[in-house]
CSV table of C-alpha atoms and ligand atoms in Angstrom, one decimal:
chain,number,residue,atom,x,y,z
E,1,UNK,CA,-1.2,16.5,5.4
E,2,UNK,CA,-2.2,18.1,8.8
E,3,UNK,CA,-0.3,21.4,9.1
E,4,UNK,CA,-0.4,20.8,13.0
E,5,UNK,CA,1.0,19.0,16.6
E,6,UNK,CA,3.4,16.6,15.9
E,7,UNK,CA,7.3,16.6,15.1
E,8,UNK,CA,8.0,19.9,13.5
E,9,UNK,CA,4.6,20.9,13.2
E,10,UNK,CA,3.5,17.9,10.9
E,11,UNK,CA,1.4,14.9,11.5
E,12,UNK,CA,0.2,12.3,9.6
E,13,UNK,CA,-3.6,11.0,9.7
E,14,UNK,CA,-3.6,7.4,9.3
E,15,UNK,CA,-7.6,7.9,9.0
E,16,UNK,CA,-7.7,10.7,7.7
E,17,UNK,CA,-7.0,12.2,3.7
E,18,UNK,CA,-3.8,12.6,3.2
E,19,UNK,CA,-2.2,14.9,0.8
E,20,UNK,CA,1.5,15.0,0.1
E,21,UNK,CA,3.2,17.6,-2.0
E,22,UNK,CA,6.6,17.3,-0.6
E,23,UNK,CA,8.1,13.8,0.2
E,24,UNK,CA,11.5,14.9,0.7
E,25,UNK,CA,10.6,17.1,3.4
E,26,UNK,CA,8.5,14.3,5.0
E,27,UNK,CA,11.2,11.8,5.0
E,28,UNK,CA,13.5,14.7,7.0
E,29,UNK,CA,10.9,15.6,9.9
E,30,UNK,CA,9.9,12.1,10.8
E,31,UNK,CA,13.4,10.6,10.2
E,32,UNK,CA,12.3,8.2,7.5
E,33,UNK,CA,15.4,7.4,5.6
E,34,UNK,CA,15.6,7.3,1.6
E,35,UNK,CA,14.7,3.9,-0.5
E,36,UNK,CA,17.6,4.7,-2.9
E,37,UNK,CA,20.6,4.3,-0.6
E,38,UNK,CA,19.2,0.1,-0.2
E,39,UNK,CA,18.8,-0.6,-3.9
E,40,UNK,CA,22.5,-1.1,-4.2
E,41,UNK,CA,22.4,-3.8,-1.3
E,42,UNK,CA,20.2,-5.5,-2.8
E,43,UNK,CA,21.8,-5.5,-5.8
E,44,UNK,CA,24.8,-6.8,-4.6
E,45,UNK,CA,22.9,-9.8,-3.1
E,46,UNK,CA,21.4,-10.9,-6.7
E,47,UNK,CA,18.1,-9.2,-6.8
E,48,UNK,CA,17.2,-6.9,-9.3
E,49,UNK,CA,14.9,-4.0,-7.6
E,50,UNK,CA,11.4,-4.1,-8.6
E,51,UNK,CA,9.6,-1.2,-10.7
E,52,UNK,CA,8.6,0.6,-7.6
E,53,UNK,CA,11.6,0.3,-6.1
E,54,UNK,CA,13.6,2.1,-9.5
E,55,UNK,CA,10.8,4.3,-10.5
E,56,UNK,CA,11.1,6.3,-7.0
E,57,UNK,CA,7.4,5.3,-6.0
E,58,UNK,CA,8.9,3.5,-2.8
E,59,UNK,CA,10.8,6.8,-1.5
E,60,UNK,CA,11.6,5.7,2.1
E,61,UNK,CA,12.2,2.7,4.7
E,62,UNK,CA,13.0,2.3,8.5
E,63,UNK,CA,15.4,-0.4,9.3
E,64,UNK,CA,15.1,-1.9,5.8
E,65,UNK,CA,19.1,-2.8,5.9
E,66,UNK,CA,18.8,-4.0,9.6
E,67,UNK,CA,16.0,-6.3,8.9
E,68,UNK,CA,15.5,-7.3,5.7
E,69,UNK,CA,19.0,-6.9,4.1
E,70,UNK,CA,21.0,-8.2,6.7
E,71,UNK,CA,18.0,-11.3,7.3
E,72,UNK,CA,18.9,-12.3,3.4
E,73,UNK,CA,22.3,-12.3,4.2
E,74,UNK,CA,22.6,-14.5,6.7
E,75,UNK,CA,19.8,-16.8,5.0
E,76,UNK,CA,17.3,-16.0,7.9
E,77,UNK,CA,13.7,-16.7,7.4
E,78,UNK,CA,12.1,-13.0,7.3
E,79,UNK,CA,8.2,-12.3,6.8
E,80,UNK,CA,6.2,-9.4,5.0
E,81,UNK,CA,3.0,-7.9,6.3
E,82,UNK,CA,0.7,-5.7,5.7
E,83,UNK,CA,-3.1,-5.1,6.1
E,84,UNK,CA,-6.1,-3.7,3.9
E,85,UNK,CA,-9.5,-2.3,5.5
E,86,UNK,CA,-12.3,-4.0,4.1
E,87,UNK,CA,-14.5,-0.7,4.1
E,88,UNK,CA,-14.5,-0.4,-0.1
E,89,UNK,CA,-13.9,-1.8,-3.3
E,90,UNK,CA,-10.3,-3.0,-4.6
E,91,UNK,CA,-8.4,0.0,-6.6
E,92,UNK,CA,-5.2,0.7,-8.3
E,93,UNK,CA,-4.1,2.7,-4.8
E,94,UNK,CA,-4.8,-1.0,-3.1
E,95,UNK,CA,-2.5,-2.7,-6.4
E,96,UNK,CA,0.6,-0.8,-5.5
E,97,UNK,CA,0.3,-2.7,-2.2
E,98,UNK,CA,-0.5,-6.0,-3.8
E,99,UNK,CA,2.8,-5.7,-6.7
E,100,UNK,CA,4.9,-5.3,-3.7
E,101,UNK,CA,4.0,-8.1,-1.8
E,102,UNK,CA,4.0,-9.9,-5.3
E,103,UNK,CA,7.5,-9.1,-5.8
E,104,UNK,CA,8.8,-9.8,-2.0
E,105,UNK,CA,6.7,-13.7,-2.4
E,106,UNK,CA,8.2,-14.1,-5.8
E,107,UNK,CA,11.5,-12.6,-5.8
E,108,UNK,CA,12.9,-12.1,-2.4
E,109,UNK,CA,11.3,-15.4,-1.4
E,110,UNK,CA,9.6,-13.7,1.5
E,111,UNK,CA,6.5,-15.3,3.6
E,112,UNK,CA,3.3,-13.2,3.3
E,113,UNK,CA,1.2,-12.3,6.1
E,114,UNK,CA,-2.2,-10.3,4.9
E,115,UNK,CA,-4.2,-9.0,8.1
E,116,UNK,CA,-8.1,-7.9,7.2
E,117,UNK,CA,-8.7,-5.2,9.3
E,118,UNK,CA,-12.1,-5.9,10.1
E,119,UNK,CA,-11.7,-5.2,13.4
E,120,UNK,CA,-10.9,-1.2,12.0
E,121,UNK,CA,-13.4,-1.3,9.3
E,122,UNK,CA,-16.0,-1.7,12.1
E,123,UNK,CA,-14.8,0.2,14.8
E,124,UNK,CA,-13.6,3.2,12.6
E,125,UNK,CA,-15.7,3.4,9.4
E,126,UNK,CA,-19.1,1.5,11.0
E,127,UNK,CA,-19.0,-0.9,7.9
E,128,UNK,CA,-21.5,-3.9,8.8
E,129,UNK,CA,-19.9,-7.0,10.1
E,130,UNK,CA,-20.9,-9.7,7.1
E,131,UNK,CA,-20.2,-6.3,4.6
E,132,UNK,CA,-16.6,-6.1,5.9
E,133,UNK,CA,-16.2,-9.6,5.8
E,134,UNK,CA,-17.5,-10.3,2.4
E,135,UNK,CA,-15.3,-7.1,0.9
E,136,UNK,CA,-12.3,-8.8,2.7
E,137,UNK,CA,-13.0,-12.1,0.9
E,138,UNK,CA,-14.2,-10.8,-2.5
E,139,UNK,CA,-12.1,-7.7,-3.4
E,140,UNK,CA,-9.1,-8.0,-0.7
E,141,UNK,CA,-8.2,-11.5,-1.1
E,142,UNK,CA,-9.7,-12.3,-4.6
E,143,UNK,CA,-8.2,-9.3,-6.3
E,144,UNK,CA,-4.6,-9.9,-4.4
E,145,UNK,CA,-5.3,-14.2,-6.1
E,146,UNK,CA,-5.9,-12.6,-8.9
E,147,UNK,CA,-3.3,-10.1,-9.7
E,148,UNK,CA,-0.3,-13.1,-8.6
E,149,UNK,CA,0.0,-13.4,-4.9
E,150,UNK,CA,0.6,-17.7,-4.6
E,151,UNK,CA,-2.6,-18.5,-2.0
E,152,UNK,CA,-0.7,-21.6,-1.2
E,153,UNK,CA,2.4,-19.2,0.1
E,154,UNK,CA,0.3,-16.5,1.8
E,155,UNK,CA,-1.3,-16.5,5.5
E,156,UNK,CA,-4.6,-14.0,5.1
E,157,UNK,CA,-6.7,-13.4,8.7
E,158,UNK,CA,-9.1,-11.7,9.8
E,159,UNK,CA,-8.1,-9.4,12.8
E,160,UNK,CA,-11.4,-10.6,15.0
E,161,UNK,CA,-10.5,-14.4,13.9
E,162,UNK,CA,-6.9,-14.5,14.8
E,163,UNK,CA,-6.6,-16.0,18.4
E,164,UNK,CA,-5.5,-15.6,22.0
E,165,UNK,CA,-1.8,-15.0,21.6
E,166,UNK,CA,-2.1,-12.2,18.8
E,167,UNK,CA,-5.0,-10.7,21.5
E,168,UNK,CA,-2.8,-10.9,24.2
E,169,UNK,CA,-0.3,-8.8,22.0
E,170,UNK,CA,-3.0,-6.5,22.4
E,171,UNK,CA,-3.2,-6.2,26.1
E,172,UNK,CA,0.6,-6.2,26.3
E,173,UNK,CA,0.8,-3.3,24.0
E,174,UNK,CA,-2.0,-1.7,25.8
E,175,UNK,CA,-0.1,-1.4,29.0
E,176,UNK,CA,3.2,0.0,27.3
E,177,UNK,CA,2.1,3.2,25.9
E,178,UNK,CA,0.5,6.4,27.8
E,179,UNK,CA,-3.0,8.4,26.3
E,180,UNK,CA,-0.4,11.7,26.3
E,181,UNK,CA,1.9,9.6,23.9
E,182,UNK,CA,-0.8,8.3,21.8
E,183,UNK,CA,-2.7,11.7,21.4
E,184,UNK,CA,1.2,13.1,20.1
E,185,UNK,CA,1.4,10.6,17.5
E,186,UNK,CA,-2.4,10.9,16.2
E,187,UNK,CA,-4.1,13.9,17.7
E,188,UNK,CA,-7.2,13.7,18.9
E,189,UNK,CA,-8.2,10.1,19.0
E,190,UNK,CA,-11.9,8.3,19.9
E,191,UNK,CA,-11.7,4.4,21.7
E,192,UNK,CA,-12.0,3.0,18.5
E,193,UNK,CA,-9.1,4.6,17.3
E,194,UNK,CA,-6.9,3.8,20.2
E,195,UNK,CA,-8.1,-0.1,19.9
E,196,UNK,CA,-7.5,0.1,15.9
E,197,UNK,CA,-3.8,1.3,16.4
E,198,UNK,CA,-3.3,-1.5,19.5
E,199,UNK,CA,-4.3,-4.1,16.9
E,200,UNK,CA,-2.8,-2.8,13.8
E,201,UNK,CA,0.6,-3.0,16.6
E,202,UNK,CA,-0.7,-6.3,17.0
E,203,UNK,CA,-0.9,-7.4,13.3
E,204,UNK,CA,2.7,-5.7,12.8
E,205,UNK,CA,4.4,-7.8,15.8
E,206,UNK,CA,2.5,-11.2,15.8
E,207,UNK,CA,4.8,-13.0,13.2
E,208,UNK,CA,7.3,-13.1,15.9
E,209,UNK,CA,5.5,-15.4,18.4
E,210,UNK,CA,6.1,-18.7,18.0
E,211,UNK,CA,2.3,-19.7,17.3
E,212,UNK,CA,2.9,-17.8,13.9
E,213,UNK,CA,5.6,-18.4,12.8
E,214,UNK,CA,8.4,-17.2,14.9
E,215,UNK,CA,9.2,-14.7,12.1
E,216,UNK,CA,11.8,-12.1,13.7
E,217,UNK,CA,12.6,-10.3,11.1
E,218,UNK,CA,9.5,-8.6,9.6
E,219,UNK,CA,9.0,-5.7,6.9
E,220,UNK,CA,6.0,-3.6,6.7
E,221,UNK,CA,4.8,-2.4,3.5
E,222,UNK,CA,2.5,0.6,3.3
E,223,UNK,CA,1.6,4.2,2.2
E,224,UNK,CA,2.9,6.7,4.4
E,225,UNK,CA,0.3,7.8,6.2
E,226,UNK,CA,0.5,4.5,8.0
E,227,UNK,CA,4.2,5.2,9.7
E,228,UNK,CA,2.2,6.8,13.1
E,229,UNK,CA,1.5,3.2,13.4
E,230,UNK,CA,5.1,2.1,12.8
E,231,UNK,CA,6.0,4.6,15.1
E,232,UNK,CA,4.1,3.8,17.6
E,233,UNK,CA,5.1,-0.5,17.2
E,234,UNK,CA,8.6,0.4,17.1
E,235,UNK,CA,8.3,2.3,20.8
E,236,UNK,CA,6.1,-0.6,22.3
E,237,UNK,CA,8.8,-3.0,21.0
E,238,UNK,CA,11.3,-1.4,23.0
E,239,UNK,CA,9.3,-0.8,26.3
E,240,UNK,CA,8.0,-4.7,26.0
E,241,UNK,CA,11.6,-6.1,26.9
E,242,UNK,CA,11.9,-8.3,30.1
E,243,UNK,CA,8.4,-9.7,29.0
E,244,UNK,CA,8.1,-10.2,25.4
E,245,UNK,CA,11.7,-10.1,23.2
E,246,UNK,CA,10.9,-8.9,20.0
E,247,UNK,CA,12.5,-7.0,16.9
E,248,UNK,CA,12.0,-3.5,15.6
E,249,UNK,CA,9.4,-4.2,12.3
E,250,UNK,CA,11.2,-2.6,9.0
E,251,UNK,CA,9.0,-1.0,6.7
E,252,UNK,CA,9.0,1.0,3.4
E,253,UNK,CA,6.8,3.6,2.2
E,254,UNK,CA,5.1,4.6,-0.9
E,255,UNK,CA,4.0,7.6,-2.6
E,256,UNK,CA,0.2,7.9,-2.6
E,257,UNK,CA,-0.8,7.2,-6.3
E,258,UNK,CA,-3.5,10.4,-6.9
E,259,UNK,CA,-7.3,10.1,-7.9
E,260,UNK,CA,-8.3,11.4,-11.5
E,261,UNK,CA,-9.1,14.7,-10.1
E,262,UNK,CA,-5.6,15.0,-8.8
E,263,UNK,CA,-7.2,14.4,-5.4
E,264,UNK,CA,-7.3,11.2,-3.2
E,265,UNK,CA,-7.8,8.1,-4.9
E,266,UNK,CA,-10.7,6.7,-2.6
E,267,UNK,CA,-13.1,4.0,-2.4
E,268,UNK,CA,-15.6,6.9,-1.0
E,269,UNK,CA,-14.4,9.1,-4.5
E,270,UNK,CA,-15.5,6.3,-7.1
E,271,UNK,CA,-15.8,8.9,-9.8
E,272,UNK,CA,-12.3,9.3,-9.8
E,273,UNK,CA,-11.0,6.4,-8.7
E,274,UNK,CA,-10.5,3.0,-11.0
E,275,UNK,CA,-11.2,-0.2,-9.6
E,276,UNK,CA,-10.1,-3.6,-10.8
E,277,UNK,CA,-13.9,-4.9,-11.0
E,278,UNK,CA,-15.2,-2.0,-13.0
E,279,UNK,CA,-16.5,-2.7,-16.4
E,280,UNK,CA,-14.2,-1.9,-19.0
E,281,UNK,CA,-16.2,0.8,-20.8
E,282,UNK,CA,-17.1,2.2,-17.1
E,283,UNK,CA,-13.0,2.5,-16.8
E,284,UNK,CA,-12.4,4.3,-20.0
E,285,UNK,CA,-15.6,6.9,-19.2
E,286,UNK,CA,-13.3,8.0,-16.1
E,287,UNK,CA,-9.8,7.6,-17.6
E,288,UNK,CA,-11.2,10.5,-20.9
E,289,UNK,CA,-12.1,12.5,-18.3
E,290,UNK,CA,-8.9,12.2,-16.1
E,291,UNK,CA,-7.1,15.7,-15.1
E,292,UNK,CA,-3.9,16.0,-17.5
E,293,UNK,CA,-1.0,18.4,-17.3
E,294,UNK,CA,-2.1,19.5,-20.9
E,295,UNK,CA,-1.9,23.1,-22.3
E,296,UNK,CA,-5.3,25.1,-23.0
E,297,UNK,CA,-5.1,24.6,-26.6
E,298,UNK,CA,-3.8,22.3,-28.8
E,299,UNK,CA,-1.7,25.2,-30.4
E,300,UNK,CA,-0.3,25.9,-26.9
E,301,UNK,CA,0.7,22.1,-26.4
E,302,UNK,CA,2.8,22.0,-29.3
E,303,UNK,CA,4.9,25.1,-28.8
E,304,UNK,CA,5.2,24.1,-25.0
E,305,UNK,CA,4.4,20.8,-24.5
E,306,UNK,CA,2.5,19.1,-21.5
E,307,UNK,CA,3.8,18.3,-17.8
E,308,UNK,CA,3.9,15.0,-17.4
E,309,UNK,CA,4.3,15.9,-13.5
E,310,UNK,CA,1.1,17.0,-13.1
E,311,UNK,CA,-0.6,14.6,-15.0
E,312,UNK,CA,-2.9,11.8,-13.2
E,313,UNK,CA,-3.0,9.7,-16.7
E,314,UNK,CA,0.9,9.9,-16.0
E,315,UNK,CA,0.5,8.1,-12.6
E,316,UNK,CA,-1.2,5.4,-14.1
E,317,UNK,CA,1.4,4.8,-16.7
E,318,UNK,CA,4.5,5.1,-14.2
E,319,UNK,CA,2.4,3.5,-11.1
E,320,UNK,CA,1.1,0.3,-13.2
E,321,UNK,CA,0.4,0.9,-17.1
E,322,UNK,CA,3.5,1.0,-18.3
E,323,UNK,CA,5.8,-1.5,-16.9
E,324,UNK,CA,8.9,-0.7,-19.7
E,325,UNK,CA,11.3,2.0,-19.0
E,326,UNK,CA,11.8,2.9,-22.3
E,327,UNK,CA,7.9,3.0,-23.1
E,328,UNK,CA,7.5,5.3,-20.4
E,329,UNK,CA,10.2,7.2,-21.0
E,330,UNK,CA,8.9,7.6,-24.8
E,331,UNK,CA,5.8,9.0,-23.4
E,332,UNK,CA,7.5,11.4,-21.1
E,333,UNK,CA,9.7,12.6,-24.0
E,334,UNK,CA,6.8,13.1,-26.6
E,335,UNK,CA,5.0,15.0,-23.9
E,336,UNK,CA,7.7,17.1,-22.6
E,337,UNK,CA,8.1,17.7,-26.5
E,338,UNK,CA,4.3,18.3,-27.6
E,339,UNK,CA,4.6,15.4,-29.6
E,340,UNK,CA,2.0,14.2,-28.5
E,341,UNK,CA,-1.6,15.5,-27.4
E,342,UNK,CA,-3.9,14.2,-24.2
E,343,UNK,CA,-6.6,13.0,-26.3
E,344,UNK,CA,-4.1,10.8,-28.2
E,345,UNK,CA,-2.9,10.2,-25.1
E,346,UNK,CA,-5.5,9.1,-23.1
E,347,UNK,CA,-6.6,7.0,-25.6
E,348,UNK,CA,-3.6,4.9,-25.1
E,349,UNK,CA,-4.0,4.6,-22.0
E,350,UNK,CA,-7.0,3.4,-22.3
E,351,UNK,CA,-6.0,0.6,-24.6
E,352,UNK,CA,-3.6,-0.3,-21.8
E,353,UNK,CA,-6.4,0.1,-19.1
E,354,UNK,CA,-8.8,-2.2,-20.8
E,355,UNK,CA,-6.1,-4.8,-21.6
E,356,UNK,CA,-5.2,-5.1,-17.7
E,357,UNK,CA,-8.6,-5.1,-17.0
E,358,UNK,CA,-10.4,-7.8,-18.9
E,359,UNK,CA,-7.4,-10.0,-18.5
E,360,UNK,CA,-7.7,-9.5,-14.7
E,361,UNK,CA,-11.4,-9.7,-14.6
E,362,UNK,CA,-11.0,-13.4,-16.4
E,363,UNK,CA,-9.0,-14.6,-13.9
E,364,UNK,CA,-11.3,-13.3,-10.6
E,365,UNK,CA,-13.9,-15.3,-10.5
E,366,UNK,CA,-11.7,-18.2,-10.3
E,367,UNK,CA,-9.7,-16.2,-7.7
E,368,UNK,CA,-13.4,-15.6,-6.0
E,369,UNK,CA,-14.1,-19.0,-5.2
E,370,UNK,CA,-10.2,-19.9,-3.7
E,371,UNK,CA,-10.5,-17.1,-1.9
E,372,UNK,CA,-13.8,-18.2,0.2
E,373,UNK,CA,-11.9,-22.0,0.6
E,374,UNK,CA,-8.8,-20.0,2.0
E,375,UNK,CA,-9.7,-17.8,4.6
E,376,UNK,CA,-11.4,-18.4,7.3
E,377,UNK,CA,-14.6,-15.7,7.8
E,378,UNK,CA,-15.5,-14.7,10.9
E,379,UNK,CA,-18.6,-16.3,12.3
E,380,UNK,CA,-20.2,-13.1,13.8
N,1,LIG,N1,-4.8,0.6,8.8
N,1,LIG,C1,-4.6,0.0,7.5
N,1,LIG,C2,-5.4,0.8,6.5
N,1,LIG,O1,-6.1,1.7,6.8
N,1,LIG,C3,-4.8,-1.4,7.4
N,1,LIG,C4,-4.0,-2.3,8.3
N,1,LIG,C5,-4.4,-3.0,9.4
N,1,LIG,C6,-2.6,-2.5,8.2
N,1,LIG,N2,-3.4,-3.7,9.9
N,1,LIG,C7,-2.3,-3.4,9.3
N,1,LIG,C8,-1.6,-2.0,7.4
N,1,LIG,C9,-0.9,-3.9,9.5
N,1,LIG,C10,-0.2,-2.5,7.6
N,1,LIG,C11,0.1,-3.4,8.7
N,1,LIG,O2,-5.5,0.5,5.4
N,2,SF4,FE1,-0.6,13.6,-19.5
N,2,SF4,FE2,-0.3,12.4,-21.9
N,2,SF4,FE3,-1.3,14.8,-21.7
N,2,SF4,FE4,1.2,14.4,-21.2
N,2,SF4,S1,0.2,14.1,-23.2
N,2,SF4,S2,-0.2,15.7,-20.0
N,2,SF4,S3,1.2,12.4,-20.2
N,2,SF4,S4,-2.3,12.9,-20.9
């Protein structure tokens, strides 16, 4: 997180690598209110919360309770969206993304809307044209088949394929928003920056128009360091009154699951960062060599025990391994207790690993060819 500018001295890089050691503190300067105090809402509606939601890995929301509560409520039609660069391979940060949109499709009944930011992966990361679109077809859309999301239920676009009205959306924002304002929300920014946030705006607002839907109440799903983005939507929302009526997005943020180094988890990091298309044995070669929150010695882990805290083979069993509450909570317990030792450890998690994997690796290259007959590619 960048120690500098911004509210309280704060601001988040939405291209840049973020860091976060204290969430609580985040929610507090940028007035992102806690996850928790919804869950009871939702409850009370009928739906159980999903594993994100209970484990504390989706730690705040804007207008969550506006939007999307109140929208089920009154049996309105309300849409989720969110957006992937296609400027790497498909990783377990990319699956936290993917279980949530899972969960609104299949539980919440929610309609899915997946923007491919090729548009960004160009403009900001210089990824080739025909690379950005084949990663958006082959990991983004096949992985997100794959792992559950119905392709018969879900709208994926590419940004530079999506048509005059979400462009115009564009130019609208365009004129609502000063370079001071922008350069408070992001810092310094380049063109392409300036035209990535206008479109991201775009992607967040375009379910409302009639041509897409008509969707007023939306939700936006992402990692934190995406809320400049949601800040920024939310102001041009207001200031577009009198010419386009729209609603204030919701969206929810999640923590940032870590790399194996404790670091970021990153397409540009691979050593420390699985992906759903690595081979198995490839997977298990990083996970024994993950950064644990075990003792020196084995002698010292006993007496003390490990800290599952600081523990990246922890992440993966509370972000996606372990899907049981009681599993995990055995493995918290026996490692809290020195019970258990990493190597032991890891080795289960491995098991787990490898299980997901080849089960998930069976059913993309089915996923694969859907994806190509579903989305339309750019043709340039
Ligand atoms: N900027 C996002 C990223 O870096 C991708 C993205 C594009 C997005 N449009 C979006 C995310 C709309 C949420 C909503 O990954
Ligand atoms: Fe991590 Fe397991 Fe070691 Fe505990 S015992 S620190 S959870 S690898």
């Amino acid at each position: 997180m960048e120690e500098q500018g911004g509210a309280g001295g704060v601001r988040l890089d939405p291209w840049g690598t973020l860091e976060v050691k204290d969430y609580d503190r985040l929610r507090r300067v940028f007035g992102i209110r806690s996850f928790s105090e919804v869950i009871p809402a939702l409850r009370e509606l009928g739906f159980e919360p999903s594993l994100h939601m209970r484990r504390g890995i989706l730690f705040g929301h804007r207008d969550f309770d506006r939007v999307v509560v109140e929208g089920l409520r009154r049996g309105e039609p309300v849409a989720v969206l969110t957006g992937f660069m296609p400027s790497g391979r498909f990783h377990f940060g990319h699956k936290l993304t993917a279980d949530q949109l899972i969960y609104y499709q299949r539980v919440l009944g929610l309609r899915v809307f997946v923007a491919l930011a090729d548009a960004e992966a160009f403009a900001v990361r210089r990824i080739p044209r025909r690379e950005a679109i084949r990663l958006g077809v082959e990991e983004y859309v096949a992985n997100l088949i794959a792992l559950g999301l119905d392709p018969d239920k879900t709208v994926f676009y590419f940004q530079t394929n999506r048509g005059a009205p979400y462009y115009r959306l564009i130019q609208l924002a365009s004129g609502r928003v000063t370079a001071a304002e922008m350069e408070a929300i992001y810092g310094d920014l380049t063109p392409a920056k300036v035209v990535s946030a206008l479109t991201q705006v775009a992607d967040i607002l375009h379910p409302q128009l009639d041509e897409y839907g008509g969707y007023k109440r939306v939700l936006v799903p992402v990692g934190v360091d995406q809320d400049p983005h949601l800040r920024l939507t939310r102001d041009i929302v207001d200031r577009l009154s009198g010419v386009v009526e729209l609603m204030r997005p919701a969206s929810t943020y999640h923590k940032l699951i870590r790399g194996l180094d404790g670091g970021k988890m990153s397409s540009s990091r691979p050593d420390y960062t699985i992906f759903l298309t690595d081979p198995p044995s490839e997977a298990r070669r990083k996970l024994m060599r993950a950064l644990t929150g075990g003792r020196a010695t084995a002698e010292e882990q006993r007496r003390l025990g490990g800290v599952p805290e600081a523990c990246t083979v922890y992440d993966l069993y509370l972000y996606h391994l372990l899907p049981d509450d009681s599993e995990l909570l055995r493995v918290y317990r026996d490692c809290r207790g020195g019970v258990i030792l990493c190597g032991e450890c890891k080795r289960f998690a491995a098991e787990r690993l490898l299980e997901f994997l080849e089960r998930h690796q069976e059913r993309l290259a089915e996923a694969r060819e859907t994806a190509w007959s579903i989305v339309e590619p750019p043709s340039f």
